[in-house]
Short mmCIF file of C-alpha atoms and ligand atoms in Angstrom, two decimals:
data_model
loop_
_atom_site.label_atom_id
_atom_site.label_comp_id
_atom_site.label_asym_id
_atom_site.label_seq_id
_atom_site.Cartn_x
_atom_site.Cartn_y
_atom_site.Cartn_z
CA UNK W 23 85.77 27.69 -66.01
CA UNK W 24 84.30 24.76 -67.92
CA UNK W 25 86.68 23.11 -70.37
CA UNK W 26 84.32 20.25 -71.13
CA UNK W 27 80.96 22.05 -71.51
CA UNK W 28 81.12 21.77 -75.33
CA UNK W 29 81.20 17.97 -75.16
CA UNK W 30 78.16 16.46 -76.91
CA UNK W 31 78.08 13.21 -74.90
CA UNK W 32 79.68 12.83 -71.49
CA UNK W 33 81.43 9.48 -71.01
CA UNK W 34 83.28 7.86 -68.14
CA UNK W 35 86.46 9.01 -69.89
CA UNK W 36 85.19 12.63 -69.83
CA UNK W 37 84.82 12.40 -66.05
CA UNK W 38 88.37 11.06 -65.75
CA UNK W 39 89.66 13.98 -67.85
CA UNK W 40 87.68 16.44 -65.75
CA UNK W 41 89.45 15.22 -62.63
CA UNK W 42 92.78 15.52 -64.44
CA UNK W 43 91.92 19.07 -65.59
CA UNK W 44 90.63 19.97 -62.11
CA UNK W 45 87.17 20.79 -63.48
CA UNK W 46 84.46 19.94 -60.94
CA UNK W 47 81.99 17.23 -61.97
CA UNK W 48 78.26 17.82 -61.47
CA UNK W 49 75.75 15.06 -60.81
CA UNK W 50 72.06 15.06 -59.82
CA UNK W 51 69.54 12.28 -59.50
CA UNK W 52 66.52 11.91 -61.78
CA UNK W 53 63.96 9.14 -62.01
CA UNK W 54 61.65 10.18 -64.86
CA UNK W 55 61.68 11.50 -68.45
CA UNK W 56 60.55 15.09 -67.79
CA UNK W 57 62.98 15.71 -64.95
CA UNK W 58 65.84 14.14 -66.91
CA UNK W 59 65.12 16.52 -69.81
CA UNK W 60 65.34 19.57 -67.50
CA UNK W 61 68.41 18.36 -65.63
CA UNK W 62 70.19 17.52 -68.90
CA UNK W 63 69.23 20.89 -70.42
CA UNK W 64 70.69 22.59 -67.31
CA UNK W 65 74.10 21.22 -68.30
CA UNK W 66 74.63 18.50 -65.71
CA UNK W 67 77.54 16.11 -66.40
CA UNK W 68 76.00 12.93 -64.98
CA UNK W 69 72.50 11.82 -64.04
CA UNK W 70 72.12 9.19 -61.36
CA UNK W 71 69.03 7.02 -61.19
CA UNK W 72 69.57 6.53 -57.49
CA UNK W 73 67.79 3.88 -55.47
CA UNK W 74 66.72 6.97 -53.47
CA UNK W 75 63.79 6.56 -55.88
CA UNK W 76 62.51 4.23 -53.15
CA UNK W 77 62.32 7.27 -50.83
CA UNK W 78 61.37 10.23 -53.00
CA UNK W 79 59.29 8.48 -55.68
CA UNK W 80 57.72 5.61 -53.74
CA UNK W 81 57.65 6.94 -50.16
CA UNK W 82 59.58 4.10 -48.50
CA UNK W 83 61.60 4.90 -45.38
CA UNK W 84 64.75 3.17 -46.69
CA UNK W 85 66.15 2.32 -50.13
CA UNK W 86 65.91 -1.42 -49.51
CA UNK W 87 62.47 -2.26 -50.96
CA UNK W 88 62.98 -1.02 -54.54
CA UNK W 89 63.31 -3.83 -57.09
CA UNK W 90 65.53 -4.25 -60.14
CA UNK W 91 62.45 -4.12 -62.41
CA UNK W 92 61.40 -0.80 -60.84
CA UNK W 93 64.93 0.63 -61.19
CA UNK W 94 65.00 -0.49 -64.83
CA UNK W 95 61.67 1.30 -65.46
CA UNK W 96 63.04 4.55 -63.94
CA UNK W 97 66.27 4.19 -65.94
CA UNK W 98 64.44 3.68 -69.25
CA UNK W 99 62.48 6.90 -68.61
CA UNK W 100 65.61 8.91 -67.76
CA UNK W 101 67.56 7.59 -70.76
CA UNK W 102 64.74 8.75 -73.09
CA UNK W 103 65.04 12.27 -71.64
CA UNK W 104 68.83 12.57 -71.78
CA UNK W 105 70.98 13.80 -74.67
CA UNK W 106 74.30 14.85 -73.12
CA UNK W 107 74.77 13.57 -69.58
CA UNK W 108 76.30 10.24 -68.60
CA UNK W 109 73.46 8.08 -67.22
CA UNK W 110 74.42 5.99 -64.19
CA UNK W 111 71.92 3.62 -62.53
CA UNK W 112 72.02 2.13 -59.03
CA UNK W 113 71.75 -1.63 -58.70
CA UNK W 114 69.28 -2.06 -55.84
CA UNK W 115 69.78 -3.96 -52.58
CA UNK W 116 70.00 -7.72 -52.98
CA UNK W 117 70.81 -7.76 -56.69
CA UNK W 118 74.64 -7.94 -56.51
CA UNK W 119 75.80 -8.86 -53.00
CA UNK W 120 75.13 -12.62 -52.97
CA UNK W 121 77.41 -13.84 -55.77
CA UNK W 122 79.25 -12.49 -58.83
CA UNK W 123 77.05 -14.37 -61.36
CA UNK W 124 73.87 -12.80 -59.98
CA UNK W 125 75.63 -9.42 -59.84
CA UNK W 126 76.60 -9.68 -63.51
CA UNK W 127 73.08 -10.76 -64.47
CA UNK W 128 71.63 -7.69 -62.67
CA UNK W 129 74.17 -5.34 -64.27
CA UNK W 130 73.52 -6.77 -67.74
CA UNK W 131 69.75 -6.29 -67.29
CA UNK W 132 70.30 -2.68 -66.20
CA UNK W 133 72.44 -1.97 -69.29
CA UNK W 134 70.40 -3.99 -71.81
CA UNK W 135 66.83 -3.28 -70.64
CA UNK W 136 67.37 -0.01 -68.78
CA UNK W 137 69.76 1.51 -71.31
CA UNK W 138 72.10 2.84 -68.59
CA UNK W 139 75.61 3.89 -69.57
CA UNK W 140 77.07 2.68 -66.26
CA UNK W 141 75.99 1.24 -62.92
CA UNK W 142 76.67 2.20 -59.30
CA UNK W 143 76.98 -0.26 -56.43
CA UNK W 144 77.65 0.19 -52.72
CA UNK W 145 80.65 -1.32 -50.89
CA UNK W 146 84.34 -2.17 -51.17
CA UNK W 147 86.33 -5.33 -50.45
CA UNK W 148 83.22 -7.38 -49.58
CA UNK W 149 81.88 -7.12 -53.14
CA UNK W 150 85.20 -7.12 -55.01
CA UNK W 151 84.48 -10.40 -56.87
CA UNK W 152 81.18 -9.01 -58.17
CA UNK W 153 82.92 -5.78 -59.24
CA UNK W 154 85.59 -7.72 -61.13
CA UNK W 155 83.04 -9.91 -62.91
CA UNK W 156 80.90 -6.93 -63.99
CA UNK W 157 83.88 -4.88 -65.20
CA UNK W 158 85.26 -7.89 -67.10
CA UNK W 159 81.98 -7.92 -69.02
CA UNK W 160 82.64 -4.35 -70.17
CA UNK W 161 80.21 -2.61 -67.83
CA UNK W 162 81.52 0.58 -66.17
CA UNK W 163 81.05 0.78 -62.39
CA UNK W 164 80.90 3.72 -60.02
CA UNK W 165 81.57 2.71 -56.41
CA UNK W 166 79.90 4.15 -53.31
CA UNK W 167 81.58 4.34 -49.88
CA UNK W 168 80.93 5.99 -46.52
CA UNK W 169 77.26 6.15 -45.60
CA UNK W 170 75.93 3.43 -47.88
CA UNK W 171 72.14 3.54 -47.36
CA UNK W 172 71.60 -0.12 -48.35
CA UNK W 173 73.46 -1.00 -45.10
CA UNK W 174 71.33 1.26 -42.89
CA UNK W 175 70.16 -1.60 -40.67
CA UNK W 176 73.80 -2.50 -39.99
CA UNK W 177 74.72 1.15 -39.23
CA UNK W 178 71.50 1.84 -37.28
CA UNK W 179 71.84 5.58 -38.00
CA UNK W 180 72.23 8.07 -40.88
CA UNK W 181 75.00 9.96 -38.97
CA UNK W 182 78.39 10.86 -40.51
CA UNK W 183 80.57 7.74 -41.14
CA UNK W 184 84.29 7.11 -40.77
CA UNK W 185 84.96 9.61 -37.98
CA UNK W 186 86.95 6.91 -36.17
CA UNK W 187 90.41 5.98 -37.44
CA UNK W 188 89.70 2.30 -38.11
CA UNK W 189 86.68 3.03 -40.33
CA UNK W 190 88.54 5.88 -42.06
CA UNK W 191 91.49 3.58 -42.86
CA UNK W 192 89.16 0.91 -44.22
CA UNK W 193 87.44 3.51 -46.39
CA UNK W 194 90.78 4.67 -47.85
CA UNK W 195 91.83 1.11 -48.58
CA UNK W 196 88.40 0.34 -50.15
CA UNK W 197 88.70 3.44 -52.36
CA UNK W 198 92.15 2.30 -53.56
CA UNK W 199 90.77 -1.18 -54.20
CA UNK W 200 87.86 0.21 -56.27
CA UNK W 201 90.40 2.08 -58.39
CA UNK W 202 92.55 -1.06 -58.75
CA UNK W 203 89.54 -3.13 -59.79
CA UNK W 204 88.77 -0.65 -62.58
CA UNK W 205 85.86 1.43 -61.24
CA UNK W 206 85.62 4.77 -63.09
CA UNK W 207 84.60 6.80 -60.05
CA UNK W 208 83.35 6.62 -56.49
CA UNK W 209 80.62 8.38 -54.52
CA UNK W 210 81.69 9.41 -51.01
CA UNK W 211 78.64 9.92 -48.82
CA UNK W 212 78.54 11.71 -45.46
CA UNK W 213 82.15 11.47 -44.33
CA UNK W 214 84.45 14.17 -42.85
CA UNK W 215 85.73 16.67 -45.43
CA UNK W 216 89.38 16.01 -44.50
CA UNK W 217 88.97 12.30 -45.14
CA UNK W 218 87.26 12.95 -48.49
CA UNK W 219 90.22 15.20 -49.39
CA UNK W 220 92.69 12.46 -48.48
CA UNK W 221 90.78 9.89 -50.59
CA UNK W 222 90.45 12.32 -53.52
CA UNK W 223 94.19 12.99 -53.50
CA UNK W 224 95.17 9.33 -53.17
CA UNK W 225 93.25 7.89 -56.15
CA UNK W 226 93.25 8.80 -59.85
CA UNK W 227 89.52 8.17 -60.41
CA UNK W 228 87.01 10.96 -59.64
CA UNK W 229 85.34 11.19 -56.23
CA UNK W 230 81.78 12.53 -56.17
CA UNK W 231 80.74 13.80 -52.76
CA UNK W 232 77.44 14.13 -50.97
CA UNK W 233 77.93 15.50 -47.47
CA UNK W 234 81.68 14.96 -47.98
CA UNK W 235 82.91 18.56 -48.19
CA UNK W 236 84.40 20.72 -50.95
CA UNK W 237 87.53 18.74 -51.87
CA UNK W 238 85.84 15.97 -53.87
CA UNK W 239 86.20 16.03 -57.66
CA UNK W 240 82.46 16.50 -58.02
CA UNK W 241 79.20 16.81 -56.13
CA UNK W 242 75.87 14.98 -56.24
CA UNK W 243 72.51 15.82 -54.67
CA UNK W 244 69.10 14.20 -54.79
CA UNK W 245 67.02 16.30 -57.22
CA UNK W 246 63.94 16.48 -54.97
CA UNK W 247 66.06 17.81 -52.08
CA UNK W 248 67.96 20.30 -54.24
CA UNK W 249 64.79 21.90 -55.67
CA UNK W 250 63.13 21.99 -52.25
CA UNK W 251 60.32 19.50 -52.87
CA UNK W 252 61.22 17.51 -49.81
CA UNK W 253 60.24 19.71 -46.88
CA UNK W 254 61.03 17.28 -44.06
CA UNK W 255 64.65 16.58 -45.05
CA UNK W 256 67.22 19.23 -44.00
CA UNK W 257 70.69 17.77 -43.46
CA UNK W 258 73.57 20.24 -43.00
CA UNK W 259 75.08 19.34 -46.39
CA UNK W 260 71.96 20.20 -48.40
CA UNK W 261 71.76 23.48 -50.34
CA UNK W 262 68.22 24.16 -51.61
CA UNK W 263 68.09 26.10 -54.90
CA UNK W 264 64.30 26.44 -54.98
CA UNK W 265 61.36 26.11 -52.62
CA UNK W 266 59.21 24.01 -54.94
CA UNK W 267 57.20 22.54 -52.07
CA UNK W 268 55.77 26.01 -51.31
CA UNK W 269 55.52 26.95 -55.01
CA UNK W 270 53.58 23.81 -55.89
CA UNK W 271 51.27 23.71 -52.86
CA UNK W 272 50.60 27.45 -53.47
CA UNK W 273 49.75 26.81 -57.14
CA UNK W 274 47.49 23.88 -56.22
CA UNK W 275 45.58 25.90 -53.62
CA UNK W 276 45.14 28.76 -56.12
CA UNK W 277 43.78 26.25 -58.69
CA UNK W 278 41.37 24.87 -56.06
CA UNK W 279 40.12 28.42 -55.35
CA UNK W 280 39.76 29.23 -59.06
CA UNK W 281 37.74 26.09 -59.83
CA UNK W 282 35.55 26.41 -56.71
CA UNK W 283 34.77 30.03 -57.54
CA UNK W 284 34.07 29.19 -61.23
CA UNK W 285 36.87 31.59 -62.24
CA UNK W 286 38.56 28.75 -64.15
CA UNK W 287 38.06 28.09 -66.99
CA UNK W 288 37.10 31.51 -68.34
CA UNK W 289 35.90 32.36 -71.87
CA UNK W 290 39.45 32.53 -73.29
CA UNK W 291 40.15 29.09 -71.87
CA UNK W 292 37.00 27.55 -73.43
CA UNK W 293 36.14 26.34 -76.97
O1 KIV M 30 70.44 6.77 -54.32
C1 KIV M 30 70.98 7.88 -54.43
O2 KIV M 30 70.35 8.91 -54.75
C2 KIV M 30 72.41 7.97 -54.17
C3 KIV M 30 73.00 9.34 -54.02
C4 KIV M 30 72.60 9.93 -52.74
C5 KIV M 30 74.47 9.31 -54.20
O3 KIV M 30 73.06 6.98 -54.05
#
């Protein structure tokens, strides 16, 4: 049942209420105007301009290379295509970790130039000063814990995080800290379902899971994975709702045949 589907504009407060009312929160990524329009029309609660744009839009192996200017460009496009959903934009690697002043400058650019409604950053205690500074400026922050892809060279692997007790305890204490600092939500990526349940039950802000089991307050997927455009990526947590890779390559090869055989354009398709 959806208590909040009539809402005209989703805000950070809406997400908080959804957790309170036990209504699951839906989030998908988008990086461009046309996709944002479709995702918004489908009734999604939040759209994330993830730095996964580095992977699925630009073809980089990691999320590290994408720049703030590129993320702002993607965000502007998504904002123009969105009427209802809350628009959250990732701050990319290197734009908030070094010091709180730089972090605030990056967040302000994302809000002012990109038009985002909120930002997302990866990490806990290590970036708490930056989080405080950004929130004090009135900018809403979503945290991100567990498998944080901007730290991939430190992890050395994309395997499930926080299976060991020490890392699980640190994650719980980071989640509580994010809540204390005033974050409005937190993404939990690729951690055991039981741990995600424990985190979800121990904080009052919504948890949005990806590869974190069914107990989170909401779920997020990368759009390209969810519609089956990304053939080579098949983690256990991914549910594909379409096979667009096959649909699109099939349509392209039919178009090639039609043009080569002079079937397209026909008389009805000509002036
Ligand atoms: O960049 C991204 O798309 C993300 C999601 C996977 C949560 O951070």
